[in-house]
Structures are given as C-alpha cells and as structure tokens.
Amino acid sequence: MNNCAPVGLDKTGLDIWGTGYWPWFDCHTTLLQKASCTTSLTSVKTTDTNMKTPTVLADQCWAKKFLPMILLWMGSLKGDLVLTITDTKLLKHIQIVFNVVYPELSLKVVQNGIIFSLTVQCLSEWHSNFGSTAIALIIDFLMSDKGSDPQVLACILFKDYAFLYADMDLHDTLGVYHSTFMLQLFGKVHLAAISGHANVPVLKTHVLVSGGMIGAISLCAAALECTVEMITDGDIEAEDVLASASSSKINIKLPKILNKLTGKKTSAPFLFSRDRCTKKTKNYAKSIKNKGPAFIALLTEIVCSALKENVGWDSPATDNKSDDECALS
C-alpha cells in the first residue's frame, strides 16, 4: 500500500473533546471550525508516534479508506453506543483501523493527538448530517403539498410513526423502516459515506457491510422523529425554512430558552443531541435488532441498489450550520 496519512491541524485545534463521553453536538469548537472530513493538505506533522513528529504525506487513503471504515464500524454499534461510546473504546478501534490502512507507519494513536481529534470531528459531522438531512427531506415533503398546512401534515406523519412506513396510510409492519424518508436518509448520510471503506478482518468487515447497520438505521429513525416532532410542536416553521432557502443553503432557526445557569439564551434543548435522542435511538436499535439480520441486510441491499442505479436521490441543498448553532446537530 502507498504511504497514506491523514490531514492535519495546527496545535490550537487539538485541546478539545475531553475525556469520557464526547460532545457530539458541540458544533462550534476550534477543531470543527478549522477542518473538515475532506480537508486536504500537502503534508502534516503529527504527535501520535511515541514522542516522534515525522512529516507524513497526505493522500486519498484517509478520506477514501480510513474514515469510511470508521463510519462503517460506528454505524454498526447497537443500543445507544452510537451516541454514547467512550473515548477509550473509540481510540482502540481507531488504532485497529489505522494499523490496517497505514501498516508502514507504525504510529501509536493517542487521545490528544491529531488522528483521534480529526476522526472525532468527522464523526461529529457525520452525526450532524443525520439531523440536517432529515430536516431537508421532511420540509421538502411538507411543502410539496401546496394545499395543506405543513404543521397538520407533520402531525399526520407523527401519528403512529407513519414517517417510518413504506405505506404511510396502511402502516404495514412489513414495511416499517422502509419509508422514502428512511431509505433516502440511510443512503445519503451513511451508505454513501462508507463507500470504498478499507477491509479490516478483525472487525469482520464482511459482516458489517450487510448486517452491521443497526446504529446507522436507528440514527435515521431518531433524526426523522425529532424533526417531525419539532415541526409538529412548532419549534421549526416549515414556511420559514423554505423562505430562507437559496441555491446553496437552508437556514434553520430554532427557538431559544433561557439557561438559568449561564443567564444566556440557548437552543440546546432543541438540538439533535445525545440528551435529546439517546433514548429514541436506543429504542429504535432494539426494535431493529428484533427484526433480525436478514431484515437489516435486505434494507441495506435495497438502498445500495437504489444508490447504484442513481434513482434521483439528489440531496436538497443544506448548510449544516443554522443561525442557532447546528440545528439537530
């Protein structure tokens, strides 16, 4: 394999994320402002090497092999681990994948190093994309019916979890998690992101690509529920979102409430955060797991086939950052 290495940041972007459970929804950290998953630099110095700081050349392995594999593994996590994984467990699996993609570098990945920081930042963006894409999909659907009130339609979608079913009128249990919203969100945010992933035998990649999708599917369902719920409750106004749309982005304004501790107004309670969505995600993961591996494999196959056939799933133009931090991030 060619010499492959991740891109980098300057030292001011490294002292974040802390220990324990990491803040997925902290959208305005220094790191997030300074880099993205697809950033490309000519070279980078990293401190992830037992006191060594070699310069390593960046190429496409980071974006096309390493990160897709991390996302594949992350999307396979069951229960609420996709939201509550600890730094220690994440660090262990980053090292496993890194050793396979970059065997000639012999680097030790450390928690305060650039490899860990960039990986966490990319995972945060991946997680945020579930929320922002869910909003775009639901808003597009609600506004397509010119003769109906968007909030009323949202209530219909919310009733009995209609937004999850292939037939939103019949609610056939065989079609649960097969709604257009679910299929598009799963394909756009997750399956497209893991394309070209590395093969890591110790993580059983061959199993993950078909049946290892519980975490990603449960995030799709939770993001859609949060979106429909917020529109139903009036926290997001569909008309305002549409009116703000331009050719390049959609701005989403969330309500703000007073934080009694800080004395400042915040949109935090309305974000697609761990606090707001962990229970939803865990419940969906349990439901999906009960469907069995064959169900997950078939759902994955359906979406993969649609992506390959290019069925017109062009993502609505969105800007992940709203005027109120990151909506549902």
GROMACS .gro file of C-alpha atoms in nm:
model
  329
    1MET     CA    1   0.000   0.000   0.000
    2ASN     CA    2   0.120   0.350  -0.071
    3ASN     CA    3   0.229   0.575   0.211
    4CYS     CA    4  -0.106   0.709   0.334
    5ALA     CA    5  -0.165   0.960   0.610
    6PRO     CA    6  -0.435   1.185   0.745
    7VAL     CA    7  -0.452   1.556   0.702
    8GLY     CA    8  -0.375   1.790   0.990
    9LEU     CA    9  -0.442   2.092   1.201
   10ASP     CA   10  -0.224   2.337   1.386
   11LYS     CA   11  -0.176   2.291   1.758
   12THR     CA   12  -0.454   2.529   1.853
   13GLY     CA   13  -0.709   2.278   1.730
   14LEU     CA   14  -0.608   1.984   1.945
   15ASP     CA   15  -0.710   2.058   2.303
   16ILE     CA   16  -1.075   1.965   2.277
   17TRP     CA   17  -1.325   1.685   2.326
   18GLY     CA   18  -1.203   1.600   2.676
   19THR     CA   19  -1.248   1.256   2.823
   20GLY     CA   20  -1.537   1.021   2.883
   21TYR     CA   21  -1.839   1.076   2.661
   22TRP     CA   22  -1.765   1.316   2.386
   23PRO     CA   23  -1.987   1.614   2.292
   24TRP     CA   24  -2.119   1.516   1.951
   25PHE     CA   25  -2.326   1.828   1.926
   26ASP     CA   26  -2.065   2.092   2.015
   27CYS     CA   27  -2.067   2.239   1.666
   28HIS     CA   28  -1.852   2.545   1.719
   29THR     CA   29  -1.532   2.409   1.865
   30THR     CA   30  -1.199   2.525   1.733
   31LEU     CA   31  -1.146   2.192   1.563
   32LEU     CA   32  -1.471   2.197   1.374
   33GLN     CA   33  -1.403   2.549   1.252
   34LYS     CA   34  -1.056   2.464   1.131
   35ALA     CA   35  -1.103   2.136   0.944
   36SER     CA   36  -1.348   1.910   0.769
   37CYS     CA   37  -1.355   1.541   0.683
   38THR     CA   38  -1.246   1.616   0.328
   39THR     CA   39  -0.972   1.868   0.406
   40SER     CA   40  -0.654   1.803   0.209
   41LEU     CA   41  -0.306   1.931   0.289
   42THR     CA   42   0.026   1.857   0.126
   43SER     CA   43   0.187   1.739   0.449
   44VAL     CA   44   0.127   1.729   0.821
   45LYS     CA   45   0.322   1.673   1.137
   46THR     CA   46   0.156   1.450   1.394
   47THR     CA   47   0.234   1.380   1.758
   48ASP     CA   48   0.074   1.034   1.751
   49THR     CA   49   0.409   0.849   1.749
   50ASN     CA   50   0.575   0.791   2.084
   51MET     CA   51   0.749   1.129   2.103
   52LYS     CA   52   0.826   1.133   1.730
   53THR     CA   53   0.692   1.401   1.495
   54PRO     CA   54   0.750   1.271   1.143
   55THR     CA   55   0.615   1.453   0.841
   56VAL     CA   56   0.381   1.225   0.653
   57LEU     CA   57   0.243   1.284   0.306
   58ALA     CA   58  -0.132   1.308   0.276
   59ASP     CA   59  -0.316   1.124   0.002
   60GLN     CA   60  -0.663   0.982  -0.057
   61CYS     CA   61  -0.638   0.688   0.183
   62TRP     CA   62  -0.755   0.900   0.476
   63ALA     CA   63  -1.080   1.012   0.313
   64LYS     CA   64  -1.145   0.707   0.096
   65LYS     CA   65  -1.031   0.417   0.315
   66PHE     CA   66  -0.978   0.510   0.679
   67LEU     CA   67  -1.276   0.737   0.752
   68PRO     CA   68  -1.530   0.525   0.559
   69MET     CA   69  -1.419   0.222   0.763
   70ILE     CA   70  -1.455   0.414   1.090
   71LEU     CA   71  -1.805   0.523   0.986
   72LEU     CA   72  -1.894   0.166   0.885
   73TRP     CA   73  -1.791   0.037   1.226
   74MET     CA   74  -1.957   0.326   1.409
   75GLY     CA   75  -2.283   0.268   1.223
   76SER     CA   76  -2.284  -0.093   1.340
   77LEU     CA   77  -2.292  -0.014   1.712
   78LYS     CA   78  -2.601  -0.135   1.892
   79GLY     CA   79  -2.818   0.022   2.157
   80ASP     CA   80  -2.719   0.380   2.231
   81LEU     CA   81  -2.345   0.322   2.183
   82VAL     CA   82  -2.356   0.510   1.852
   83LEU     CA   83  -2.422   0.818   2.069
   84THR     CA   84  -2.251   0.731   2.398
   85ILE     CA   85  -1.932   0.549   2.302
   86THR     CA   86  -1.641   0.635   2.528
   87ASP     CA   87  -1.313   0.787   2.414
   88THR     CA   88  -1.129   0.475   2.529
   89LYS     CA   89  -1.329   0.239   2.310
   90LEU     CA   90  -1.315   0.474   2.015
   91LEU     CA   91  -0.938   0.516   2.049
   92LYS     CA   92  -0.892   0.138   2.049
   93HIS     CA   93  -1.084   0.098   1.723
   94ILE     CA   94  -0.919   0.396   1.556
   95GLN     CA   95  -0.585   0.225   1.625
   96ILE     CA   96  -0.710  -0.103   1.479
   97VAL     CA   97  -0.825   0.060   1.155
   98PHE     CA   98  -0.520   0.285   1.134
   99ASN     CA   99  -0.285  -0.014   1.160
  100VAL     CA  100  -0.456  -0.177   0.862
  101VAL     CA  101  -0.474   0.131   0.640
  102TYR     CA  102  -0.125   0.259   0.729
  103PRO     CA  103   0.076  -0.051   0.828
  104GLU     CA  104   0.411   0.100   0.731
  105LEU     CA  105   0.379   0.399   0.966
  106SER     CA  106   0.372   0.209   1.297
  107LEU     CA  107   0.207   0.501   1.474
  108LYS     CA  108   0.056   0.493   1.820
  109VAL     CA  109  -0.267   0.691   1.814
  110VAL     CA  110  -0.319   0.897   2.130
  111GLN     CA  111  -0.626   1.071   2.261
  112ASN     CA  112  -0.481   1.423   2.248
  113GLY     CA  113  -0.328   1.366   1.906
  114ILE     CA  114  -0.429   1.481   1.563
  115ILE     CA  115  -0.556   1.146   1.431
  116PHE     CA  116  -0.801   1.100   1.716
  117SER     CA  117  -0.914   1.464   1.701
  118LEU     CA  118  -0.977   1.461   1.326
  119THR     CA  119  -1.162   1.131   1.348
  120VAL     CA  120  -1.388   1.260   1.625
  121GLN     CA  121  -1.452   1.578   1.428
  122CYS     CA  122  -1.554   1.378   1.122
  123LEU     CA  123  -1.781   1.155   1.329
  124SER     CA  124  -1.943   1.468   1.471
  125GLU     CA  125  -2.013   1.594   1.119
  126TRP     CA  126  -2.149   1.254   1.019
  127HIS     CA  127  -2.382   1.255   1.318
  128SER     CA  128  -2.490   1.613   1.245
  129ASN     CA  129  -2.573   1.520   0.886
  130PHE     CA  130  -2.848   1.284   1.002
  131GLY     CA  131  -3.032   1.577   1.158
  132SER     CA  132  -2.981   1.836   0.887
  133THR     CA  133  -3.065   1.593   0.605
  134ALA     CA  134  -3.375   1.471   0.790
  135ILE     CA  135  -3.497   1.830   0.813
  136ALA     CA  136  -3.437   1.888   0.442
  137LEU     CA  137  -3.624   1.570   0.344
  138ILE     CA  138  -3.924   1.632   0.569
  139ILE     CA  139  -3.952   2.002   0.479
  140ASP     CA  140  -3.936   1.918   0.109
  141PHE     CA  141  -4.221   1.668   0.152
  142LEU     CA  142  -4.438   1.901   0.360
  143MET     CA  143  -4.401   2.192   0.120
  144SER     CA  144  -4.473   1.978  -0.187
  145ASP     CA  145  -4.843   1.973  -0.095
  146LYS     CA  146  -4.940   2.333  -0.162
  147GLY     CA  147  -5.296   2.281  -0.043
  148SER     CA  148  -5.217   2.152   0.305
  149ASP     CA  149  -5.086   2.310   0.622
  150PRO     CA  150  -4.731   2.179   0.681
  151GLN     CA  151  -4.786   2.151   1.055
  152VAL     CA  152  -5.101   1.946   1.002
  153LEU     CA  153  -4.918   1.714   0.764
  154ALA     CA  154  -4.639   1.680   1.020
  155CYS     CA  155  -4.896   1.573   1.279
  156ILE     CA  156  -5.019   1.305   1.040
  157LEU     CA  157  -4.663   1.183   0.986
  158PHE     CA  158  -4.605   1.180   1.360
  159LYS     CA  159  -4.918   0.982   1.444
  160ASP     CA  160  -4.837   0.613   1.493
  161TYR     CA  161  -4.489   0.680   1.348
  162ALA     CA  162  -4.623   0.698   0.994
  163PHE     CA  163  -4.294   0.851   0.877
  164LEU     CA  164  -4.127   0.510   0.918
  165TYR     CA  165  -4.354   0.308   0.689
  166ALA     CA  166  -4.334   0.239   0.317
  167ASP     CA  167  -4.710   0.290   0.305
  168MET     CA  168  -4.782   0.572   0.547
  169ASP     CA  169  -5.156   0.504   0.531
  170LEU     CA  170  -5.164   0.129   0.593
  171HIS     CA  171  -4.874   0.106   0.841
  172ASP     CA  172  -4.796  -0.248   0.727
  173THR     CA  173  -4.540  -0.386   0.974
  174LEU     CA  174  -4.352  -0.549   0.685
  175GLY     CA  175  -4.283  -0.201   0.552
  176VAL     CA  176  -4.158  -0.042   0.873
  177TYR     CA  177  -3.826   0.143   0.831
  178HIS     CA  178  -3.884   0.133   0.454
  179SER     CA  179  -4.034   0.479   0.408
  180THR     CA  180  -3.887   0.703   0.141
  181PHE     CA  181  -3.754   0.922   0.422
  182MET     CA  182  -3.571   0.632   0.584
  183LEU     CA  183  -3.429   0.494   0.261
  184GLN     CA  184  -3.304   0.830   0.139
  185LEU     CA  185  -3.158   0.932   0.474
  186PHE     CA  186  -2.984   0.597   0.519
  187GLY     CA  187  -2.842   0.613   0.168
  188LYS     CA  188  -2.740   0.979   0.159
  189VAL     CA  189  -2.583   1.009   0.503
  190HIS     CA  190  -2.442   0.665   0.576
  191LEU     CA  191  -2.409   0.427   0.282
  192ALA     CA  192  -2.268   0.695   0.052
  193ALA     CA  193  -2.019   0.789   0.325
  194ILE     CA  194  -1.883   0.436   0.375
  195SER     CA  195  -1.830   0.362   0.007
  196GLY     CA  196  -1.475   0.241  -0.060
  197HIS     CA  197  -1.403   0.156   0.303
  198ALA     CA  198  -1.096  -0.045   0.396
  199ASN     CA  199  -1.117  -0.415   0.476
  200VAL     CA  200  -1.037  -0.481   0.841
  201PRO     CA  201  -1.074  -0.857   0.908
  202VAL     CA  202  -1.053  -0.824   1.287
  203LEU     CA  203  -1.367  -0.606   1.278
  204LYS     CA  204  -1.542  -0.856   1.047
  205THR     CA  205  -1.594  -0.607   0.768
  206HIS     CA  206  -1.774  -0.865   0.554
  207VAL     CA  207  -2.043  -0.893   0.823
  208LEU     CA  208  -2.072  -0.519   0.885
  209VAL     CA  209  -2.141  -0.431   0.521
  210SER     CA  210  -2.466  -0.627   0.521
  211GLY     CA  211  -2.593  -0.678   0.874
  212GLY     CA  212  -2.391  -0.425   1.070
  213MET     CA  213  -2.612  -0.124   1.022
  214ILE     CA  214  -2.822  -0.110   1.341
  215GLY     CA  215  -2.664   0.210   1.471
  216ALA     CA  216  -2.697   0.398   1.144
  217ILE     CA  217  -3.057   0.290   1.083
  218SER     CA  218  -3.159   0.379   1.438
  219LEU     CA  219  -3.000   0.724   1.397
  220CYS     CA  220  -3.204   0.774   1.079
  221ALA     CA  221  -3.527   0.691   1.260
  222ALA     CA  222  -3.439   0.907   1.562
  223ALA     CA  223  -3.345   1.205   1.341
  224LEU     CA  224  -3.672   1.180   1.150
  225GLU     CA  225  -3.874   1.153   1.469
  226CYS     CA  226  -3.702   1.457   1.620
  227THR     CA  227  -3.764   1.655   1.301
  228VAL     CA  228  -4.133   1.566   1.270
  229GLU     CA  229  -4.183   1.623   1.642
  230MET     CA  230  -4.025   1.968   1.629
  231ILE     CA  231  -4.237   2.074   1.331
  232THR     CA  232  -4.549   1.936   1.498
  233ASP     CA  233  -4.469   2.131   1.815
  234GLY     CA  234  -4.397   2.446   1.616
  235ASP     CA  235  -4.028   2.456   1.709
  236ILE     CA  236  -3.944   2.456   1.338
  237GLU     CA  237  -4.162   2.653   1.097
  238ALA     CA  238  -4.162   2.484   0.756
  239GLU     CA  239  -4.257   2.806   0.577
  240ASP     CA  240  -3.969   2.996   0.736
  241VAL     CA  241  -3.721   2.727   0.637
  242LEU     CA  242  -3.843   2.732   0.278
  243ALA     CA  243  -3.839   3.112   0.265
  244SER     CA  244  -3.477   3.114   0.379
  245ALA     CA  245  -3.368   2.867   0.114
  246SER     CA  246  -3.126   2.979  -0.154
  247SER     CA  247  -2.938   2.792  -0.421
  248SER     CA  248  -2.668   2.696  -0.175
  249LYS     CA  249  -2.816   2.650   0.170
  250ILE     CA  250  -3.114   2.630   0.401
  251ASN     CA  251  -3.106   2.819   0.727
  252ILE     CA  252  -3.296   2.668   1.015
  253LYS     CA  253  -3.389   2.882   1.312
  254LEU     CA  254  -3.466   2.709   1.637
  255PRO     CA  255  -3.635   2.867   1.937
  256LYS     CA  256  -3.420   2.973   2.231
  257ILE     CA  257  -3.487   2.946   2.601
  258LEU     CA  258  -3.306   3.099   2.896
  259ASN     CA  259  -3.036   2.889   3.056
  260LYS     CA  260  -3.071   2.975   3.424
  261LEU     CA  261  -2.712   2.873   3.498
  262THR     CA  262  -2.546   3.089   3.234
  263GLY     CA  263  -2.808   3.361   3.205
  264LYS     CA  264  -2.794   3.326   2.828
  265LYS     CA  265  -3.048   3.203   2.577
  266THR     CA  266  -2.973   2.875   2.407
  267SER     CA  267  -3.120   2.636   2.151
  268ALA     CA  268  -2.954   2.335   2.313
  269PRO     CA  269  -3.278   2.162   2.425
  270PHE     CA  270  -3.394   2.157   2.062
  271LEU     CA  271  -3.078   2.014   1.906
  272PHE     CA  272  -3.034   1.659   1.779
  273SER     CA  273  -2.816   1.594   2.080
  274ARG     CA  274  -2.724   1.296   2.291
  275ASP     CA  275  -2.951   1.416   2.570
  276ARG     CA  276  -3.247   1.455   2.337
  277CYS     CA  277  -3.205   1.148   2.120
  278THR     CA  278  -3.026   0.876   2.315
  279LYS     CA  279  -3.347   0.715   2.441
  280LYS     CA  280  -3.510   0.733   2.096
  281THR     CA  281  -3.202   0.587   1.928
  282LYS     CA  282  -3.174   0.306   2.184
  283ASN     CA  283  -3.541   0.212   2.144
  284TYR     CA  284  -3.513   0.207   1.764
  285ALA     CA  285  -3.196  -0.001   1.785
  286LYS     CA  286  -3.377  -0.259   1.998
  287SER     CA  287  -3.667  -0.268   1.752
  288ILE     CA  288  -3.436  -0.306   1.452
  289LYS     CA  289  -3.232  -0.576   1.622
  290ASN     CA  290  -3.551  -0.771   1.688
  291LYS     CA  291  -3.620  -0.768   1.314
  292GLY     CA  292  -3.315  -0.987   1.267
  293PRO     CA  293  -3.004  -0.983   1.045
  294ALA     CA  294  -3.197  -1.074   0.730
  295PHE     CA  295  -3.419  -0.767   0.767
  296ILE     CA  296  -3.119  -0.538   0.808
  297ALA     CA  297  -2.936  -0.700   0.516
  298LEU     CA  298  -3.240  -0.663   0.288
  299LEU     CA  299  -3.293  -0.299   0.382
  300THR     CA  300  -2.926  -0.229   0.317
  301GLU     CA  301  -2.941  -0.409  -0.018
  302ILE     CA  302  -3.246  -0.208  -0.127
  303VAL     CA  303  -3.075   0.123  -0.054
  304CYS     CA  304  -2.743   0.016  -0.205
  305SER     CA  305  -2.921  -0.088  -0.525
  306ALA     CA  306  -3.101   0.246  -0.540
  307LEU     CA  307  -2.774   0.433  -0.496
  308LYS     CA  308  -2.608   0.232  -0.773
  309GLU     CA  309  -2.898   0.294  -1.007
  310ASN     CA  310  -2.892   0.665  -0.922
  311VAL     CA  311  -3.266   0.691  -0.866
  312GLY     CA  312  -3.263   1.068  -0.837
  313TRP     CA  313  -3.182   1.100  -0.467
  314ASP     CA  314  -3.012   1.433  -0.506
  315SER     CA  315  -2.972   1.585  -0.163
  316PRO     CA  316  -3.154   1.913  -0.105
  317ALA     CA  317  -2.901   2.191  -0.064
  318THR     CA  318  -2.834   2.239   0.304
  319ASP     CA  319  -2.599   2.427   0.526
  320ASN     CA  320  -2.534   2.220   0.839
  321LYS     CA  321  -2.493   2.533   1.048
  322SER     CA  322  -2.804   2.735   1.120
  323ASP     CA  323  -2.830   3.077   1.279
  324ASP     CA  324  -2.884   2.888   1.605
  325GLU     CA  325  -2.571   2.673   1.620
  326CYS     CA  326  -2.628   2.344   1.434
  327ALA     CA  327  -2.992   2.251   1.400
  328LEU     CA  328  -3.042   1.895   1.515
  329SER     CA  329  -2.668   1.851   1.529
   0.00000   0.00000   0.00000
